[in-house]
Coordinates of C-alpha atoms in Angstrom, one line a residue:
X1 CA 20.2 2.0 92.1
X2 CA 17.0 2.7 94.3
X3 CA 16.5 2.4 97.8
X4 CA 17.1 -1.3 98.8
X5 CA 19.7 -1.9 96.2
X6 CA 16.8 -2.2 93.7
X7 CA 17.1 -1.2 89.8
X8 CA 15.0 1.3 88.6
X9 CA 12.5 -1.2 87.2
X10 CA 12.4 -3.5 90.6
X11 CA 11.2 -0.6 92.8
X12 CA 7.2 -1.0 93.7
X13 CA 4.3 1.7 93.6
X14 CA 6.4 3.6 91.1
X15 CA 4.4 6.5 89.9
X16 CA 4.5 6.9 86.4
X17 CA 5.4 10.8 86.0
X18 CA 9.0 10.0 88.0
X19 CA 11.7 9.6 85.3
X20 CA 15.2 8.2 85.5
X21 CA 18.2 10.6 85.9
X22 CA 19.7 10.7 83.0
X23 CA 23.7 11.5 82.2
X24 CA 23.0 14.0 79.0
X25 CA 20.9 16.6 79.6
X26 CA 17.6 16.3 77.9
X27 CA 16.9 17.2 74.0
X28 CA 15.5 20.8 75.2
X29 CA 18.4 22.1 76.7
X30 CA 20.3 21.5 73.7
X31 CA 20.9 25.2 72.5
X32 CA 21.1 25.9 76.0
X33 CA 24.1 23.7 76.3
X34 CA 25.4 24.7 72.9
X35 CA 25.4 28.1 74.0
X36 CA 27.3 27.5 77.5
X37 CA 30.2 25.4 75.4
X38 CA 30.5 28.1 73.4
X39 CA 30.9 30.6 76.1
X40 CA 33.5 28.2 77.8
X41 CA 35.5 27.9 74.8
X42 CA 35.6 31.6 74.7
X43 CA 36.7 32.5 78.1
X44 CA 39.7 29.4 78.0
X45 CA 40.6 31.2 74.6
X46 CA 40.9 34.5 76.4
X47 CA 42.9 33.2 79.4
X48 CA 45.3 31.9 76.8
X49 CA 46.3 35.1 76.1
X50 CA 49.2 36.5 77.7
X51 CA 48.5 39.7 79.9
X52 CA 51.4 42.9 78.7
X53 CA 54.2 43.1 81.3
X54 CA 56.4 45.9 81.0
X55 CA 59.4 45.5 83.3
X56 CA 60.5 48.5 85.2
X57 CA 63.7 49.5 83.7
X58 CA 61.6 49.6 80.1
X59 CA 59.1 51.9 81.3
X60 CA 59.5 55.2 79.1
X61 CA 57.7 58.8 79.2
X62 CA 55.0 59.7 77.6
X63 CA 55.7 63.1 76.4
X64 CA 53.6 64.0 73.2
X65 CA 50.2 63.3 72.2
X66 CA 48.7 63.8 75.3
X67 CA 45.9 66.1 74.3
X68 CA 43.1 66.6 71.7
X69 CA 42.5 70.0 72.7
X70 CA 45.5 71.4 74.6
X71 CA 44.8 70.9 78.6
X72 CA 41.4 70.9 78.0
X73 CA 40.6 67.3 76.0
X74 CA 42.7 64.1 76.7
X75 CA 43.9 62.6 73.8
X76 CA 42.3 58.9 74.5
X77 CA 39.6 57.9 77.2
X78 CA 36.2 59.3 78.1
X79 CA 34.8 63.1 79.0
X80 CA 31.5 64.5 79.8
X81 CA 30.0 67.6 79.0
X82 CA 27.3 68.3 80.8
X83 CA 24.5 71.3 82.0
X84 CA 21.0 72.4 82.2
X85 CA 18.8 72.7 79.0
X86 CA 19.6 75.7 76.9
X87 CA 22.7 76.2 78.7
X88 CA 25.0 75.5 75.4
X89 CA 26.5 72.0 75.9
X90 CA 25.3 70.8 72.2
X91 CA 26.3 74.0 70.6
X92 CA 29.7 74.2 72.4
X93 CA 30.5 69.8 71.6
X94 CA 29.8 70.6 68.4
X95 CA 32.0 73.6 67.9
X96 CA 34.4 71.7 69.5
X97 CA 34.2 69.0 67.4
X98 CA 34.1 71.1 64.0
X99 CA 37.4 72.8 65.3
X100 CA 38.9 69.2 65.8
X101 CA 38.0 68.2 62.7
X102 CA 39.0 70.7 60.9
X103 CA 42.6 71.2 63.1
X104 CA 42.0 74.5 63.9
X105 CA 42.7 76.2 67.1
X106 CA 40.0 76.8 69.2
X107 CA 40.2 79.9 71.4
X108 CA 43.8 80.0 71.5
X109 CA 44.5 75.9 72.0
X110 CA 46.2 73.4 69.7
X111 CA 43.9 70.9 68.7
X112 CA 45.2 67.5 67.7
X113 CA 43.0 67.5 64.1
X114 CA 41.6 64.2 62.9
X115 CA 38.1 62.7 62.2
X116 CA 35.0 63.3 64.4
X117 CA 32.1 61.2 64.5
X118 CA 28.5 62.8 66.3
X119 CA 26.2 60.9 66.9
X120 CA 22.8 63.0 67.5
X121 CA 20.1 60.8 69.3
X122 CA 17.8 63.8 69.8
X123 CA 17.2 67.3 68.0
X124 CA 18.7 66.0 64.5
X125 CA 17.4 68.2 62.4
X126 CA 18.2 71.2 65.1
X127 CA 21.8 69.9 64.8
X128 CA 21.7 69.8 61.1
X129 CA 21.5 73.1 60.8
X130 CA 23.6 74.3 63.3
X131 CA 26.3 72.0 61.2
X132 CA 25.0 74.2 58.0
X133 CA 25.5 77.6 60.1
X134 CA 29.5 76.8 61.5
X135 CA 29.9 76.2 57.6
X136 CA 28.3 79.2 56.1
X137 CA 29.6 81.4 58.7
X138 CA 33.3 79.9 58.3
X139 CA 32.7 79.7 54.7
X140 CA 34.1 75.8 54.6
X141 CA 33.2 73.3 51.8
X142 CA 35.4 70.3 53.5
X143 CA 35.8 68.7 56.8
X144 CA 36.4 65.3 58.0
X145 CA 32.8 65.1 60.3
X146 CA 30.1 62.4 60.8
X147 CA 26.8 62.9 61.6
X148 CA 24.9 59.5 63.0
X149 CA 21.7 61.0 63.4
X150 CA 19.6 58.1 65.1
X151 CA 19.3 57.0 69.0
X152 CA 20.5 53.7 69.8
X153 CA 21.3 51.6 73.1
X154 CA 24.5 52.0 74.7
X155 CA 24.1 50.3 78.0
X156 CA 23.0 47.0 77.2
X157 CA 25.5 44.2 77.2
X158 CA 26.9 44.5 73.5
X159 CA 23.3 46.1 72.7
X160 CA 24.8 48.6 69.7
X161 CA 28.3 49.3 70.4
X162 CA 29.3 46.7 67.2
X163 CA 27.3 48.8 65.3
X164 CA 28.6 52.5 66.7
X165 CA 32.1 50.6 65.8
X166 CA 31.4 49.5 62.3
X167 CA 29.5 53.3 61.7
X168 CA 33.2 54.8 63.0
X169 CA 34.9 52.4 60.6
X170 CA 32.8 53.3 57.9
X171 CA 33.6 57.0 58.3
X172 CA 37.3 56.1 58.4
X173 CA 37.2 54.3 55.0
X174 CA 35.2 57.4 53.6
X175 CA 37.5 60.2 54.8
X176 CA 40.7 58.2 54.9
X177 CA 41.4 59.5 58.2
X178 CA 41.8 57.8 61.6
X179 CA 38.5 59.0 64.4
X180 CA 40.0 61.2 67.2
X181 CA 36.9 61.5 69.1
X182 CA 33.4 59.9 69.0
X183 CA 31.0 62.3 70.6
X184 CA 26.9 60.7 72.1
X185 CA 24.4 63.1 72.2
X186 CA 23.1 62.9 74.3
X187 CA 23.4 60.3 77.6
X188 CA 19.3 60.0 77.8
X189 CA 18.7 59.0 74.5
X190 CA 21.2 56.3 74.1
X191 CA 20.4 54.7 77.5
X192 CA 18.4 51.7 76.2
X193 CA 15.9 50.4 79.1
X194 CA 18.6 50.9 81.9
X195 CA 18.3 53.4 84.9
X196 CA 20.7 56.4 85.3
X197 CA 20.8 56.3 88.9
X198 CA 21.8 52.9 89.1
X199 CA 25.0 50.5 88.4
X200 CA 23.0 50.0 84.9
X201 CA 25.9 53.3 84.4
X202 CA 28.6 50.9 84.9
X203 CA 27.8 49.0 81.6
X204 CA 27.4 52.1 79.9
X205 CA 30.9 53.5 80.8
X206 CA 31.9 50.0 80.2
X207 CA 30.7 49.7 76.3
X208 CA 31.9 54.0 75.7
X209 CA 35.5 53.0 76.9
X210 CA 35.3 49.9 74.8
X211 CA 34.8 53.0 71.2
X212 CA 37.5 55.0 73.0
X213 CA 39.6 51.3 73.2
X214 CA 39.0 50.7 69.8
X215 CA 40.0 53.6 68.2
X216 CA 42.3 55.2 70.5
X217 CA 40.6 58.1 70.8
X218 CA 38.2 60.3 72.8
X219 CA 34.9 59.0 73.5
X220 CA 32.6 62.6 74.7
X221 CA 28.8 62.4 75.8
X222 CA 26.7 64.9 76.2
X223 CA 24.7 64.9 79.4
X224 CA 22.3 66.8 81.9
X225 CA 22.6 68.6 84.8
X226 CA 20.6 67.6 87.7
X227 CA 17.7 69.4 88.0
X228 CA 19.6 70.8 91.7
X229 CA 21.1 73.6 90.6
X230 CA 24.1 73.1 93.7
X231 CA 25.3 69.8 92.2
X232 CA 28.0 70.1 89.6
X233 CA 28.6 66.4 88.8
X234 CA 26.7 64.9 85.9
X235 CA 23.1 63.1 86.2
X236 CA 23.0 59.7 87.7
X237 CA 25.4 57.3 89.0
X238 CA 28.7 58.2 90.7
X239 CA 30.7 55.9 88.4
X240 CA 29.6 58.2 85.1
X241 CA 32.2 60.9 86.7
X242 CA 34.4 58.0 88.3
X243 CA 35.2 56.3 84.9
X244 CA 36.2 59.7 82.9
X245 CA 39.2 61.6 82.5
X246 CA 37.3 64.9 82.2
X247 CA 34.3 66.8 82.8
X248 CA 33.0 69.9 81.7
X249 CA 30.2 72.2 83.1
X250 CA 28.5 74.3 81.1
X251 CA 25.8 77.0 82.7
X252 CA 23.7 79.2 80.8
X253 CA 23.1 82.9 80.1
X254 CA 23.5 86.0 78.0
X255 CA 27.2 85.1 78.4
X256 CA 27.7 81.2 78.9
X257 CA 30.5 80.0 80.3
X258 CA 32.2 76.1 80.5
X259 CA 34.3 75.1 83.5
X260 CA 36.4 71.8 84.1
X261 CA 35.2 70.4 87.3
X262 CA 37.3 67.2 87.0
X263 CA 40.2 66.7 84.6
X264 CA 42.4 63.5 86.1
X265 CA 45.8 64.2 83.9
X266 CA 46.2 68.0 84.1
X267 CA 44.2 70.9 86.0
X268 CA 41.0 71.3 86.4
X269 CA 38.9 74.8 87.4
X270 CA 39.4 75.8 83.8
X271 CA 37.1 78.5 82.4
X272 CA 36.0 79.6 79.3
X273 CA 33.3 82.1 78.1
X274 CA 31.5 82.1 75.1
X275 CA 28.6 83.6 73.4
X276 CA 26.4 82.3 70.6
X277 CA 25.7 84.3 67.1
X278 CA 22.8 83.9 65.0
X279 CA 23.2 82.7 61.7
X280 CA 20.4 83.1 58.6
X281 CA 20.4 80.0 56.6
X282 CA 17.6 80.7 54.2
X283 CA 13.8 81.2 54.3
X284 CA 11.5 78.5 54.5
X285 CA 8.2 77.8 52.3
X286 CA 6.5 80.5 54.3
X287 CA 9.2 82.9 53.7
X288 CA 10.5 83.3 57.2
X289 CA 14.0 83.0 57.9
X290 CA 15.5 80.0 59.5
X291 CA 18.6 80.7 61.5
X292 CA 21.0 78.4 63.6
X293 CA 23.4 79.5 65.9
X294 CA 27.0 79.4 66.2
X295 CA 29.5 79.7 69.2
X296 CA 32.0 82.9 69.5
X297 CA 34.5 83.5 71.9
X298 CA 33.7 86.8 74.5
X299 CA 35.5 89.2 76.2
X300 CA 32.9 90.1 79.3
X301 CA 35.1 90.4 82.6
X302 CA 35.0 87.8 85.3
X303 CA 35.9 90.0 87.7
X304 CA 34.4 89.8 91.2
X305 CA 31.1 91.4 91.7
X306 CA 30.8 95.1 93.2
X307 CA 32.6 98.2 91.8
X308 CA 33.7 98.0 87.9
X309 CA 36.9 98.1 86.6
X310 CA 36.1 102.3 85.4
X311 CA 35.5 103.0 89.1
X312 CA 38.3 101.2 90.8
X313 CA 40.4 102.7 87.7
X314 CA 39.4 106.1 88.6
X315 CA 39.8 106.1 92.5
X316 CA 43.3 105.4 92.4
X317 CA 45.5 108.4 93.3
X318 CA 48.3 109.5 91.3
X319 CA 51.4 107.7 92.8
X320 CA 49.5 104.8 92.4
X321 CA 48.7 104.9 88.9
X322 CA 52.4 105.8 88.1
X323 CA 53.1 102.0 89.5
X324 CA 50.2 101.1 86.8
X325 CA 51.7 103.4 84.2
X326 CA 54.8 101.3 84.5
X327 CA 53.4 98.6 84.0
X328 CA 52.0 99.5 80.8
X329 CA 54.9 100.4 79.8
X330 CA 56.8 97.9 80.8
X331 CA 54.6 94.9 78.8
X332 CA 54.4 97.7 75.8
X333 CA 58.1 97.0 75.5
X334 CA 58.9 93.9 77.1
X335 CA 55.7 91.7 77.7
X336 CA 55.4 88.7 76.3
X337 CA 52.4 86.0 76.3
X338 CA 51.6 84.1 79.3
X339 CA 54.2 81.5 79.6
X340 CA 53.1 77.8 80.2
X341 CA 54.4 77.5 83.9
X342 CA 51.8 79.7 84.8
X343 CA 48.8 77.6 86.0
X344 CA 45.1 78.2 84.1
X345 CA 43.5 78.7 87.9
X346 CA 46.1 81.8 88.1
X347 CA 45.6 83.6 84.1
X348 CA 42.2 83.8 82.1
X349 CA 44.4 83.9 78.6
X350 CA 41.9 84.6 76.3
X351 CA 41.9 88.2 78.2
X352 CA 45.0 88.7 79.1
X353 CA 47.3 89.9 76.9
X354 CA 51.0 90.0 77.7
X355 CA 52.8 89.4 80.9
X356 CA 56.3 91.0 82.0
X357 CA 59.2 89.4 84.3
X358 CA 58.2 91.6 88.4
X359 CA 61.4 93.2 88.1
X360 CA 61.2 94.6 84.7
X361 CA 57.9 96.2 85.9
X362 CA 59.9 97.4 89.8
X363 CA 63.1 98.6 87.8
X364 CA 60.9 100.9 85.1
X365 CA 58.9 102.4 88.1
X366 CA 61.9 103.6 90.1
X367 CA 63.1 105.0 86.6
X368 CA 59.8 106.7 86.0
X369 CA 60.2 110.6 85.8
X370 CA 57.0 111.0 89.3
X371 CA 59.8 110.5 91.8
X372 CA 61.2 113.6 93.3
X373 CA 65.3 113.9 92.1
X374 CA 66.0 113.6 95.6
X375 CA 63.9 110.6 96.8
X376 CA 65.7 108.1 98.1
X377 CA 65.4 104.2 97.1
X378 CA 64.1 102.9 100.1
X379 CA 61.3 105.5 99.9
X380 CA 60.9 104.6 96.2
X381 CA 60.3 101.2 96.7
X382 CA 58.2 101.4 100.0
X383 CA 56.2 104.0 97.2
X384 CA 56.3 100.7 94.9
X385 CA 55.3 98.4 97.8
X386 CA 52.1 100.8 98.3
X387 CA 50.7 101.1 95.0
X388 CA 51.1 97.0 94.5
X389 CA 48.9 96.3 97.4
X390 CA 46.2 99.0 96.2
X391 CA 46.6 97.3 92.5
X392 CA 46.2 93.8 93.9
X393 CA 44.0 94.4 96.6
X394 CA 41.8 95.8 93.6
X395 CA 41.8 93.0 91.2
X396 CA 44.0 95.4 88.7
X397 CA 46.9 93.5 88.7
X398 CA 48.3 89.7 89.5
X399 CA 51.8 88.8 90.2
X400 CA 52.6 85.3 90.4
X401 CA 55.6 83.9 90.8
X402 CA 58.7 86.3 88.5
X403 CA 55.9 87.7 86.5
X404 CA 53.1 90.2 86.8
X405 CA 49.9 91.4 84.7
X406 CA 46.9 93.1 84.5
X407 CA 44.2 91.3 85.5
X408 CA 41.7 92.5 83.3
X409 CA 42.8 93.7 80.2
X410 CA 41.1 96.9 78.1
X411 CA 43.0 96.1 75.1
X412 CA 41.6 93.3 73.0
X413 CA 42.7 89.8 73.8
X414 CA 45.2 88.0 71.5
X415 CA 43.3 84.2 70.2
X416 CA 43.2 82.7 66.9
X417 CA 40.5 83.1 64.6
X418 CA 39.2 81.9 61.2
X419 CA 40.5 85.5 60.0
X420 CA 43.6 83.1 59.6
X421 CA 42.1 80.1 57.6
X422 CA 43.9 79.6 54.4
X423 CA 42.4 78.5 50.7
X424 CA 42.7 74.8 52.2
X425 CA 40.4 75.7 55.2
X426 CA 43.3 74.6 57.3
X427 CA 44.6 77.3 60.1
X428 CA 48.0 78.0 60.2
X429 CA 49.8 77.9 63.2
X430 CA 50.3 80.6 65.2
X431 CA 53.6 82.3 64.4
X432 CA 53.6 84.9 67.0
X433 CA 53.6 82.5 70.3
X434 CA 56.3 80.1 71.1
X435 CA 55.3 78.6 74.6
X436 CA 55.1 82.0 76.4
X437 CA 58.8 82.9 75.3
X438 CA 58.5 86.6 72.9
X439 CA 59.5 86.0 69.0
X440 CA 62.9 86.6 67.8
X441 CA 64.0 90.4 67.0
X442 CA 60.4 91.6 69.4
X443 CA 62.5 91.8 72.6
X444 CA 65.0 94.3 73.0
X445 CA 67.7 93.1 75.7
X446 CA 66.4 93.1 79.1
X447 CA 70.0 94.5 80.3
X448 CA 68.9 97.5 78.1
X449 CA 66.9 100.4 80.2
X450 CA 63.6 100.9 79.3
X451 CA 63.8 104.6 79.0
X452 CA 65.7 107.5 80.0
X453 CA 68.7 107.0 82.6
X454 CA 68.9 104.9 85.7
X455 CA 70.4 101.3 85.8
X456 CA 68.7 98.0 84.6
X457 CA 67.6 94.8 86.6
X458 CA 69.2 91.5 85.8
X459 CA 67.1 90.2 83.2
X460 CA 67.9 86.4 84.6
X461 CA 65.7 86.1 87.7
X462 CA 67.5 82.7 88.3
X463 CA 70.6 84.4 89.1
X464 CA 69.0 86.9 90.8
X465 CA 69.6 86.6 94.8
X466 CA 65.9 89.1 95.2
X467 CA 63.8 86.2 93.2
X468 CA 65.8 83.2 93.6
X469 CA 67.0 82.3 96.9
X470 CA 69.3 79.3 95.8
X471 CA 71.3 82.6 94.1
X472 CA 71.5 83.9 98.0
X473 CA 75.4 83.6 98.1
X474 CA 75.6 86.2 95.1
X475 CA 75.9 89.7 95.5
X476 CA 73.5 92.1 94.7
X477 CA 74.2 94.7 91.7
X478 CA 75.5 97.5 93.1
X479 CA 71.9 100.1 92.3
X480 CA 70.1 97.4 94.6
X481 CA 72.2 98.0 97.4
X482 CA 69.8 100.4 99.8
X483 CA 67.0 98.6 98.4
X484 CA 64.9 96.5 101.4
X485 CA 64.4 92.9 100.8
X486 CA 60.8 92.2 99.7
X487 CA 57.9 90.6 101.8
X488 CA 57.5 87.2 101.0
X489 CA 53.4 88.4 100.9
X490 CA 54.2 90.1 97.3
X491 CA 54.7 87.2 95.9
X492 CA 52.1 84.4 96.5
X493 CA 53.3 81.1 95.8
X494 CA 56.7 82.4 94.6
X495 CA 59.9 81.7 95.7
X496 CA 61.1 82.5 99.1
X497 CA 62.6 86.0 100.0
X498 CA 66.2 86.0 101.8
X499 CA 66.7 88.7 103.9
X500 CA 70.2 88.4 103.4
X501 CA 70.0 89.6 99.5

């Protein structure tokens, strides 16, 4: 009705471009209506779907399957390696990815081997052949890898991520094995039309964890520093680093080396050094060589700037380097490999080689033939006490907790390497390492002295009264008795000293 109470048709002066309201929407915004139905239908289908409730009491560990690459790779989610150009990150996501792929360790960690899927938006053919170098070098004919070498939009709503999925399927079918990690390559070249530096970064995290969803597995883009060399987060938005599980920073030189900056399930401050090799692959129609590049494992020092290792070596005076002597000795026979309940911030593995229990190391130097025969303990020890502050003071040596080490090894570092791949290209597990504890029949009894006469230290620090303070109540063995208690200082973030032991 109009004004008045008129019809439509009664009102006067009515011009003629006013039209009646009508109660179904014109023809025009038919596919526009067709389109919001649909959309309607879709979102009351979703809420019919019940959300998972697990109940408290049902709640269960999750013990295994954690990690692709032991502490270093979650199993499932999202990571970021990231750094300047020509600082490595391609080189060392791909090596990572071949070693996945192929299950073999890399650099001393279990890998959890299963298909990889790369997807090179930029430097294709640059990648190709660094792909043709790992396997002429390794001298492979087989592994379960994917190369998707085109860019394509990942931050769009939807924009390609059916297509990354059905690419991922499609190397599934082909190798018969399930994808354990899905690695972009880089972040710039798959970012569609969208900014970095804005929430456009939300949708992209949003359609990467929607691969990682799909396949349970680990979705890894490569990415660029800022061009401030201070910042250590990745390039653009703060929800990039706020919506992975890890990130890895990767700065260049003769000697390049990767450290985890963020890592939400385990530790981060991770470090790892690594060098890269050139390989020839042929000659091209000029007759020049074309070589690639491959990634190896290096043994440079990361010790602290200012005198080197030789120097420090040499200043030390002789009672002091009979405390280092027995230490030597004391891993030569009783070390084993860096046990798992020493933290990565304390060890650098891949250079150190064994580690032996403090008062192994404490009982072989008060054995050790540079005492007078008339020196008494308390001056043996306070001896002891001396040269461990010089040694650690120095950088020579680390104690943490019951164990002790040399910082910086001269003898080559233990790792696995493709010297043992097998006919099937697979690497065989290690043999020689069982979580830090020393093989079967290595190890002669710890109750045993080490050499010559003079008593042994209980080789069960838990029972111990001088490691372990819940042991206070028990008496000392009888040799310890004019022994001083130790300063809590010798032992950072040890147990507690008692006086009273």
């Amino acid at each position: 009705m109009g004004p008045d109470n008129l019809s439509w048709d009664e009102i006067p002066d009515r011009p003629d471009n006013v039209f009646p309201l009508h109660s179904e929407p014109p023809a025009w915004m038919d596919e526009a209506s067709e389109a919001w139905r649909r959309d309607q239908e879709a979102m009351t289908a979703v809420a019919r779907v019940p959300l998972p409730l697990q109940f408290f009491e049902d709640i269960e560990e999750v013990l295994t399957g954690l990690w692709l690459m032991k502490h270093l790779l979650p199993a499932v989610g999202m990571a970021v390696i990231h750094g300047h150009p020509g600082s490595g990150k391609t080189f060392l996501a791909l090596d990572w990815s071949l070693h996945i792929a192929l299950g073999w360790d890399w650099q001393g960690r279990k890998v959890q081997q299963g298909l990889v899927v790369y997807l090179c938006a930029e430097g294709q053919r640059g990648l190709k052949n660094r792909v043709a170098a790992f396997r002429r070098h390794h001298k492979i004919t087989e592994c379960p890898f994917a190369l998707i070498p085109i860019a394509i939009d990942m931050q769009a709503q939807d924009a390609d991520v059916n297509r990354l999925i059905e690419a991922v399927r499609a190397a599934e079918a082909h190798y018969g094995q399930n994808a354990v990690m899905v690695v972009i390559d880089t972040l710039a070249k798959t970012f569609g039309g969208g900014k970095e530096n804005t929430d456009d970064m939300v949708g992209y995290v949003a359609n990467c964890q929607r691969v990682s969803a799909e396949f349970e597995c680990l979705t890894t883009i490569v990415h660029h520093r800022p061009k401030d060399a201070e910042s250590e987060d990745p390039r653009g938005h703060s929800s990039l680093r706020g919506g992975v599980e890890t990130v890895v920073l990767v700065e260049a030189g003769e000697t390049k080396k990767a450290r985890v900056t963020k890592q939400k399930d385990g530790e981060d401050g991770i470090e790892l050094l690594f060098k890269l090799k050139v390989v020839e692959l042929g000659q091209d129609e000029d007759g020049e060589p074309v070589t690639s590049c491959i990634v190896e494992p290096t043994d440079v020092d990361l010790a602290p700037r200012g005198d080197s290792m030789g120097s420090k070596l040499a200043k030390l005076s002789d009672k002091q380097r009979v405390v280092l002597n027995a230490l030597d000795e004391t891993a030569e026979r009783l070390g084993f490999y860096p046990p798992t309940d020493i933290p990565e911030r304390e060890i650098n593995r891949l250079k150190v080689g064994k580690v032996v229990k403090f008062e192994d190391w404490r009982e072989r130097h008060a054995q050790t033939s540079g005492h007078g025969s008339d020196m008494k303990p308390d001056s043996v020890y306070k001896e002891f006490r001396r040269g461990l502050d010089r040694l650690k003071k120095d950088g020579i040596v680390t104690v943490y907790g019951p164990y002790a080490w040399r910082t910086w090894e001269d003898r080559e570092p233990v790792r696995t390497t493709s010297d043992n791949r097998t006919d099937n290209n697979k690497f065989q597990p290690r043999t020689d390492r069982t979580n830090g504890v020393p093989p079967t029949g290595e190890t002669p009894a710890l109750s045993e002295p080490l050499s010559g006469s003079g008593p042994a230290a209980s080789s069960d620090w838990k029972s111990n009264p001088l490691l372990n303070p819940d042991a206070a109540s028990l008496e000392p063995p009888a040799w310890l008795d004019d022994r001083p208690p130790f300063d809590p200082d010798d032992w950072p973030d040890g147990p507690d000293w008692s006086t009273d032991a």
